[in-house]
Coordinates of C-alpha atoms in Angstrom, one line a residue:
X1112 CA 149.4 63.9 -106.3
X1113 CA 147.9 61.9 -103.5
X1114 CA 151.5 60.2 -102.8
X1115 CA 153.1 63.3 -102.3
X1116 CA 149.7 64.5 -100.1
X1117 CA 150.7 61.3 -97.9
X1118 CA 154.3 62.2 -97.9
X1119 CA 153.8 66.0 -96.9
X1120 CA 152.2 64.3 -93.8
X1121 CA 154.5 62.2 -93.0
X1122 CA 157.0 64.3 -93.2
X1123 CA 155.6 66.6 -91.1
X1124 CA 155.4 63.9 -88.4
X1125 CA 159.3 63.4 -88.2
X1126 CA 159.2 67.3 -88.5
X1127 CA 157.7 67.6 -85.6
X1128 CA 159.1 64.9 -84.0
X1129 CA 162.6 66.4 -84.8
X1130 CA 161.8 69.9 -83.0
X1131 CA 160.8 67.7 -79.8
X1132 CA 163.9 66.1 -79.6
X1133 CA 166.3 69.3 -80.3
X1134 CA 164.1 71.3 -77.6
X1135 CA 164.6 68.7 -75.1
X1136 CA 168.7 68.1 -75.9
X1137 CA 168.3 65.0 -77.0
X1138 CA 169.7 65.8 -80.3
X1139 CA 172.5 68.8 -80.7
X1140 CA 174.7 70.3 -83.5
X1141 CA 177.7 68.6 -84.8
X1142 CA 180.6 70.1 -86.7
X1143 CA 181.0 66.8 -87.4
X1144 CA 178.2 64.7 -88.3
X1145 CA 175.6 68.1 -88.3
X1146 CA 173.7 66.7 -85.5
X1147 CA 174.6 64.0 -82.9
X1148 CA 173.2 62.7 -79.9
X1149 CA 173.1 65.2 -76.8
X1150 CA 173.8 64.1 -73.2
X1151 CA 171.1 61.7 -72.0
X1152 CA 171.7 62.3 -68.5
X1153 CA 170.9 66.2 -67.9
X1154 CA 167.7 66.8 -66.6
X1155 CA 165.6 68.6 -69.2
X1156 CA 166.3 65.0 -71.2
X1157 CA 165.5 63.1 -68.4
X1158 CA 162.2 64.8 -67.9
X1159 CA 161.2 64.7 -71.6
X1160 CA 161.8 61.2 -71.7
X1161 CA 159.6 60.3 -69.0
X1162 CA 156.9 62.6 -70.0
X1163 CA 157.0 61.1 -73.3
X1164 CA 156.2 57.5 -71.8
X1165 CA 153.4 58.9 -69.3
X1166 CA 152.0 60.4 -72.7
X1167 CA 151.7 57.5 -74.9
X1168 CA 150.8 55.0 -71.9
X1169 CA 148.0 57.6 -71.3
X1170 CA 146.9 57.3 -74.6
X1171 CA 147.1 54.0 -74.8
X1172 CA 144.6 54.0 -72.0
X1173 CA 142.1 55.9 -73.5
X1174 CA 142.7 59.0 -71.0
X1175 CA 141.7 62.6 -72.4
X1176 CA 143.7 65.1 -72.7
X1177 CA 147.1 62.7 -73.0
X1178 CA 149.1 65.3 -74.3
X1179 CA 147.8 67.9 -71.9
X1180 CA 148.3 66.2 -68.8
X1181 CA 152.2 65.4 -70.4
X1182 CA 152.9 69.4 -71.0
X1183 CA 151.7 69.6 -67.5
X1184 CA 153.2 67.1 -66.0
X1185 CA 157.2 67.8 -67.2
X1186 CA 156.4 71.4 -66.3
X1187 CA 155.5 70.7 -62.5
X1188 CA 158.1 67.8 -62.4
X1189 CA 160.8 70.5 -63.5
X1190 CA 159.7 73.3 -60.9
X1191 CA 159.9 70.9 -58.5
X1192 CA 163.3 69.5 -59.1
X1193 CA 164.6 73.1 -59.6
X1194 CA 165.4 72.7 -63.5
X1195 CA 163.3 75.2 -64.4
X1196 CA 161.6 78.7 -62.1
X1197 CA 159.0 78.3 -61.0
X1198 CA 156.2 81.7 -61.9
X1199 CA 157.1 84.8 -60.2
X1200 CA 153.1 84.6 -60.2
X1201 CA 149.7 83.6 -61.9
X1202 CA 148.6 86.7 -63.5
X1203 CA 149.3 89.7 -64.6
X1204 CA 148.3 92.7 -66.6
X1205 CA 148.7 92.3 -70.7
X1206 CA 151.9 94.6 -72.2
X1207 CA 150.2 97.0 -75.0
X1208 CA 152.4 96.7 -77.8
X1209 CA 152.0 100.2 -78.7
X1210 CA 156.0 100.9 -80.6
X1211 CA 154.2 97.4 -82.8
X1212 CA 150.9 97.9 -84.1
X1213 CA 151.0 99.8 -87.3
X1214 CA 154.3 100.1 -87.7
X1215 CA 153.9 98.1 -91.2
X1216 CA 151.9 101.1 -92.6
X1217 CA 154.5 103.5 -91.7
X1218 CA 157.3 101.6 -93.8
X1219 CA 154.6 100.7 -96.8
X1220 CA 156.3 102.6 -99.2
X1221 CA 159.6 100.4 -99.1
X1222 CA 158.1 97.6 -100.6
X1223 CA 158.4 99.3 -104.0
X1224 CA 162.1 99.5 -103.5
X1225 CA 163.7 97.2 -105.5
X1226 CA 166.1 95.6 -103.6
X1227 CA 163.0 94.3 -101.5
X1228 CA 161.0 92.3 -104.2
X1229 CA 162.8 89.3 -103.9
X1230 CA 162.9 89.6 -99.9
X1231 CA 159.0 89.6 -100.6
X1232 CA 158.7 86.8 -103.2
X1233 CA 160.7 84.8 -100.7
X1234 CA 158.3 85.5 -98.1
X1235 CA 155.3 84.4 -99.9
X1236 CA 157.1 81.5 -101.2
X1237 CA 157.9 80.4 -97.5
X1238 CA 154.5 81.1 -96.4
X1239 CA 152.1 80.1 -99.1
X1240 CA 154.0 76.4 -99.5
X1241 CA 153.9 76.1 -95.7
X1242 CA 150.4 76.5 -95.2
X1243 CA 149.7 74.0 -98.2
X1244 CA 151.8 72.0 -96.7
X1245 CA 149.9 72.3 -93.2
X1246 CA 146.8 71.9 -94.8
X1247 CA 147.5 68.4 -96.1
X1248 CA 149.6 67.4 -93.2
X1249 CA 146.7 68.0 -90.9
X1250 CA 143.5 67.3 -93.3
X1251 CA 145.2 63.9 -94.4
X1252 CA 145.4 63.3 -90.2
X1253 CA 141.6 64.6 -89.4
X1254 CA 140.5 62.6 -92.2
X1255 CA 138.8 65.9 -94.2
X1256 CA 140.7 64.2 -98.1
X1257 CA 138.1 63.6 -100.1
X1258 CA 138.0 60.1 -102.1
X1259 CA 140.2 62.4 -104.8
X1260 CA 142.4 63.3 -102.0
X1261 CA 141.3 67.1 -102.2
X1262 CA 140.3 69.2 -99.2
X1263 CA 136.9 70.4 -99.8
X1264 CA 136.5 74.4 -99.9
X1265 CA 140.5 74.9 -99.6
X1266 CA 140.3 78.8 -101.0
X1267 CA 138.4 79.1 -97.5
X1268 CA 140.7 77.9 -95.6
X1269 CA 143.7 79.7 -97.6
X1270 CA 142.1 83.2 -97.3
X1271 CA 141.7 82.5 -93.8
X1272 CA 145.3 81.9 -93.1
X1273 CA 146.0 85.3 -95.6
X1274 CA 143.9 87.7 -93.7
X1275 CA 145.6 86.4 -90.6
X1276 CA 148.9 86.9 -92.2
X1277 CA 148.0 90.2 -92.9
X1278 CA 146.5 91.3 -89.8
X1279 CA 148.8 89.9 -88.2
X1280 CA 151.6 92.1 -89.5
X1281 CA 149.8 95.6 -89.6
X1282 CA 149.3 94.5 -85.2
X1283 CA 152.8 93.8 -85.0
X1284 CA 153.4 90.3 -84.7
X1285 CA 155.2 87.5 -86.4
X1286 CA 153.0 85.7 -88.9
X1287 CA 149.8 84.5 -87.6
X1288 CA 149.5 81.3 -89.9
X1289 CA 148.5 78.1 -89.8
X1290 CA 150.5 76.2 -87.5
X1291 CA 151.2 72.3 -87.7
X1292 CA 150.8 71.7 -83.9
X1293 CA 147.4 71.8 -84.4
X1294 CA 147.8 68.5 -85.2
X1295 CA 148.2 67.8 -81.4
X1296 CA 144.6 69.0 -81.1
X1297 CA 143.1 67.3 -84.0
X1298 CA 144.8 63.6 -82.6
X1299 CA 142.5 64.7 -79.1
X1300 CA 139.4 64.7 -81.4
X1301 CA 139.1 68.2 -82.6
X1302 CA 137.1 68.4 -86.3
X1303 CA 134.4 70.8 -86.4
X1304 CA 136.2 74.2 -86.0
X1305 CA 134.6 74.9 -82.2
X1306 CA 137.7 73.9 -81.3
X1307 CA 139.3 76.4 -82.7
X1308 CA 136.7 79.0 -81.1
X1309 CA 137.3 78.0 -77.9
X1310 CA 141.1 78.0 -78.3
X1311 CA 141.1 82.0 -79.4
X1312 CA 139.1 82.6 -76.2
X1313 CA 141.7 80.9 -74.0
X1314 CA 144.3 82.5 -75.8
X1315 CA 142.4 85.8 -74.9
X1316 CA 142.6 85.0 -71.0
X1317 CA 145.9 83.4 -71.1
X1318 CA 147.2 87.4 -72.1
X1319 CA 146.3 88.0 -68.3
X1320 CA 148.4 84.4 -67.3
X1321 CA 151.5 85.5 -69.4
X1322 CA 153.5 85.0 -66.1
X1323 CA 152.2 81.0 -66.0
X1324 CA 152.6 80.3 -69.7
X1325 CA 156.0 81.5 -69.5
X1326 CA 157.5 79.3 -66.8
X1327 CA 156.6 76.6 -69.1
X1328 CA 160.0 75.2 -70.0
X1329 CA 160.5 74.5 -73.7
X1330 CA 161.4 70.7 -73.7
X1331 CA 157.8 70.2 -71.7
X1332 CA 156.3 70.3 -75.0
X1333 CA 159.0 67.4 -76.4
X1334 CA 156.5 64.5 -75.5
X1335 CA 153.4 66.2 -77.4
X1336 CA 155.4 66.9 -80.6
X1337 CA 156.6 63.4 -80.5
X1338 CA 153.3 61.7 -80.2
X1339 CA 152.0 63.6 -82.7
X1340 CA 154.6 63.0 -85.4
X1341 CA 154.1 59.5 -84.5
X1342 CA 150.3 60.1 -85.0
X1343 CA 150.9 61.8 -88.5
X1344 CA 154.0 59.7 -90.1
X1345 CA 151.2 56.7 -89.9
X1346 CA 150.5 58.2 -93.5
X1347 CA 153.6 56.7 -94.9
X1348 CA 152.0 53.4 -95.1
X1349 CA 149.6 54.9 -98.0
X1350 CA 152.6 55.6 -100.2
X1351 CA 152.6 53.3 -103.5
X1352 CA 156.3 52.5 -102.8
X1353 CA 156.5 49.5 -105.3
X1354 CA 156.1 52.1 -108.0
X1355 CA 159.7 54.1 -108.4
X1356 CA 158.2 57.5 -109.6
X1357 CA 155.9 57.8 -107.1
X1358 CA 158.0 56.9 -104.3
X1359 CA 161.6 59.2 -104.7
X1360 CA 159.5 62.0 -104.7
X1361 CA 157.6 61.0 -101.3
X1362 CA 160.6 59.8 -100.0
X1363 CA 162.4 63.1 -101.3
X1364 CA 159.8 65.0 -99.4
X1365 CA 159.8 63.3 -96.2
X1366 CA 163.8 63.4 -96.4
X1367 CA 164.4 66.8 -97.3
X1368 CA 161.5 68.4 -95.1
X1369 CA 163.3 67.5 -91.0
X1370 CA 166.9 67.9 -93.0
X1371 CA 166.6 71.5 -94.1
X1372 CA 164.4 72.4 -91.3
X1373 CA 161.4 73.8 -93.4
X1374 CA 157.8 72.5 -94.5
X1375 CA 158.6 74.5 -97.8
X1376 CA 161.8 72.8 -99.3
X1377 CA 160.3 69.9 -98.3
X1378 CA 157.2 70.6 -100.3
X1379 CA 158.9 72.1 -103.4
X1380 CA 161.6 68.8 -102.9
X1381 CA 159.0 66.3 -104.0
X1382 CA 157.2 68.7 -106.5
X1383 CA 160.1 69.3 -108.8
X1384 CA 160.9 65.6 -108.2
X1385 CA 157.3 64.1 -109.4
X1386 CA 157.0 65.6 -113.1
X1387 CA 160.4 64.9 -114.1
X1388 CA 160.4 61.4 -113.3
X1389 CA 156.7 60.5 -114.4
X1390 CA 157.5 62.5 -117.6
X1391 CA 160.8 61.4 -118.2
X1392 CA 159.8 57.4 -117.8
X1393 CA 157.2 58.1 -120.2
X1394 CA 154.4 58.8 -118.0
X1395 CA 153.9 62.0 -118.7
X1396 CA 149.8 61.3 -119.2
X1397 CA 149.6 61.3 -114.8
X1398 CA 151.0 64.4 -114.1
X1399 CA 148.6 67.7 -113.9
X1400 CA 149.8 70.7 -115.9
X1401 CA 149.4 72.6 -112.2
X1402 CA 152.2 70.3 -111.2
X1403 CA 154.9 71.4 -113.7
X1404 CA 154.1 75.2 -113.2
X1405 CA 154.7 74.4 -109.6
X1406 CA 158.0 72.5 -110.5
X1407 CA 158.9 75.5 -112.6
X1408 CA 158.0 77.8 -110.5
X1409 CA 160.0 76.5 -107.3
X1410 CA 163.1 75.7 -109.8
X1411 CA 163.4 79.6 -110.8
X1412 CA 162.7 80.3 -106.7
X1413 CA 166.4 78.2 -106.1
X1414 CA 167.9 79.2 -108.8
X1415 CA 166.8 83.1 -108.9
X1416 CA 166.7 83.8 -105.1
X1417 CA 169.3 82.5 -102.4
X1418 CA 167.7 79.9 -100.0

């Protein structure tokens, strides 16, 4: 449904927006209250702070490369005032993950075991929803909706994101999905897919600058997640919030999604919402068929497996 399309993005925006904050310290645990406001005077929240301004005045001005010139920015301003190392140097030679690649193959015949089924289903729960999820976060931001509010040639885009899943695993490496920062590159004017060419051949050369990419503190990247989750909770406005059943399950996604930390239960919040309140006030005739399998499907997921 095109309300909950709007509220996956959205959601994703305070998502986002919410992983900016905890890296930086501005928001900590509470035993309390769950989460509560961190100290505002140590330097890592300082720093984010003030790289979040430069960023959105930069914007604001039209300058390319905002968010760039932000992650930069924090990361020199933190070498400098001696919160973070500086590199130990520029470049250096790529580690071959040898004890990695292929181990998957060598452990293939435990996925028949039992006890592992539901680890899998969980798995492909978690990453199937969160790609969908992605997907319309980032297409509804590009502008790639249709007038239906459908992305055009999806089963493209989702074996895409499968073989990566898969390759990614038989090289070793935690699931190479489809990530929702690349809404940071999309809000810089990225559409056609070069962009994403050029990115895997800078991530190619940046396996020689591993030293440089890792002095880059964590909360440096604080003002880029924030701008974008403003960038992409803009779709909020395109919610039909005079009309009950259409908004608890928007505002159930964009509520659940930053509370329990994942894109999925977020997702499957506002699915299992939507077809029992359309059907159960009688308007049963707006809700697609797909929908209640969905609903169904992510009830017996909470109720079958643990979260």
């Amino acid at each position: 449904p095109a309300s909950l399309k709007h509220a996956t993005a959205a959601a994703i925006g305070l998502f986002i927006g919410f992983i900016g904050l905890k890296n930086a310290g501005v928001i900590v645990s509470s035993e309390a209250t769950l989460v509560a406001m961190g100290p505002l005077q140590t330097g890592p929240v300082v720093l984010a702070l003030i790289g979040l301004i430069a960023t959105a005045v930069l914007m604001a001005r039209g300058i390319k490369g905002a968010i760039l010139i932000g992650v930069i920015g924090v990361t020199v301003l933190s070498m400098l005032a001696g919160i973070s190392e500086s590199p130990q140097a520029l470049v250096g030679a790529p580690v071959w993950p040898a004890h990695l690649i292929g181990a998957a193959l060598t452990n293939l015949h435990l996925v028949f075991e039992p006890a592992l089924i539901a680890i899998i289903f969980a798995f492909l729960f978690v990453d199937l929803v969160d790609t969908m999820g992605t997907f319309v976060g980032v297409s509804q931001r590009s502008g790639f909706l249709d007038a239906d509010g459908k992305l055009p040639r999806a089963n493209r885009a989702l074996m895409a994101d499968s073989v990566g899943t898969v390759g990614g695993a038989l090289l070793g490496t935690s699931p190479v999905t489809t990530y929702i920062e690349s809404a940071s590159g999309i809000s810089e004017g990225a559409r056609t897919g070069f962009a994403n060419v050029i990115v895997a051949i800078l991530f190619l050369l940046t396996l020689f600058l591993t030293p440089l990419i890792e002095a880059i503190p964590l909360f440096a990247t604080t003002p880029a997640l924030i701008v974008v989750g403003v960038l992409m909770v803009s779709s909020v406005t395109r919610i039909q919030w005079d009309d009950v059943t259409e908004a608890v399950p928007a505002f159930m996604t964009i509520l659940v999604m930053p509370l329990t930390f994942s894109i999925a239960h977020g997702v499957a919040a506002g699915i299992i919402a939507y077809p029992i309140i359309k059907r159960l006030s009688g308007r049963g005739n707006e809700v697609h068929i797909l929908i209640d399998a969905l609903a169904i499907i992510f009830i017996a997921r909470y109720l079958l497996l643990a979260s």
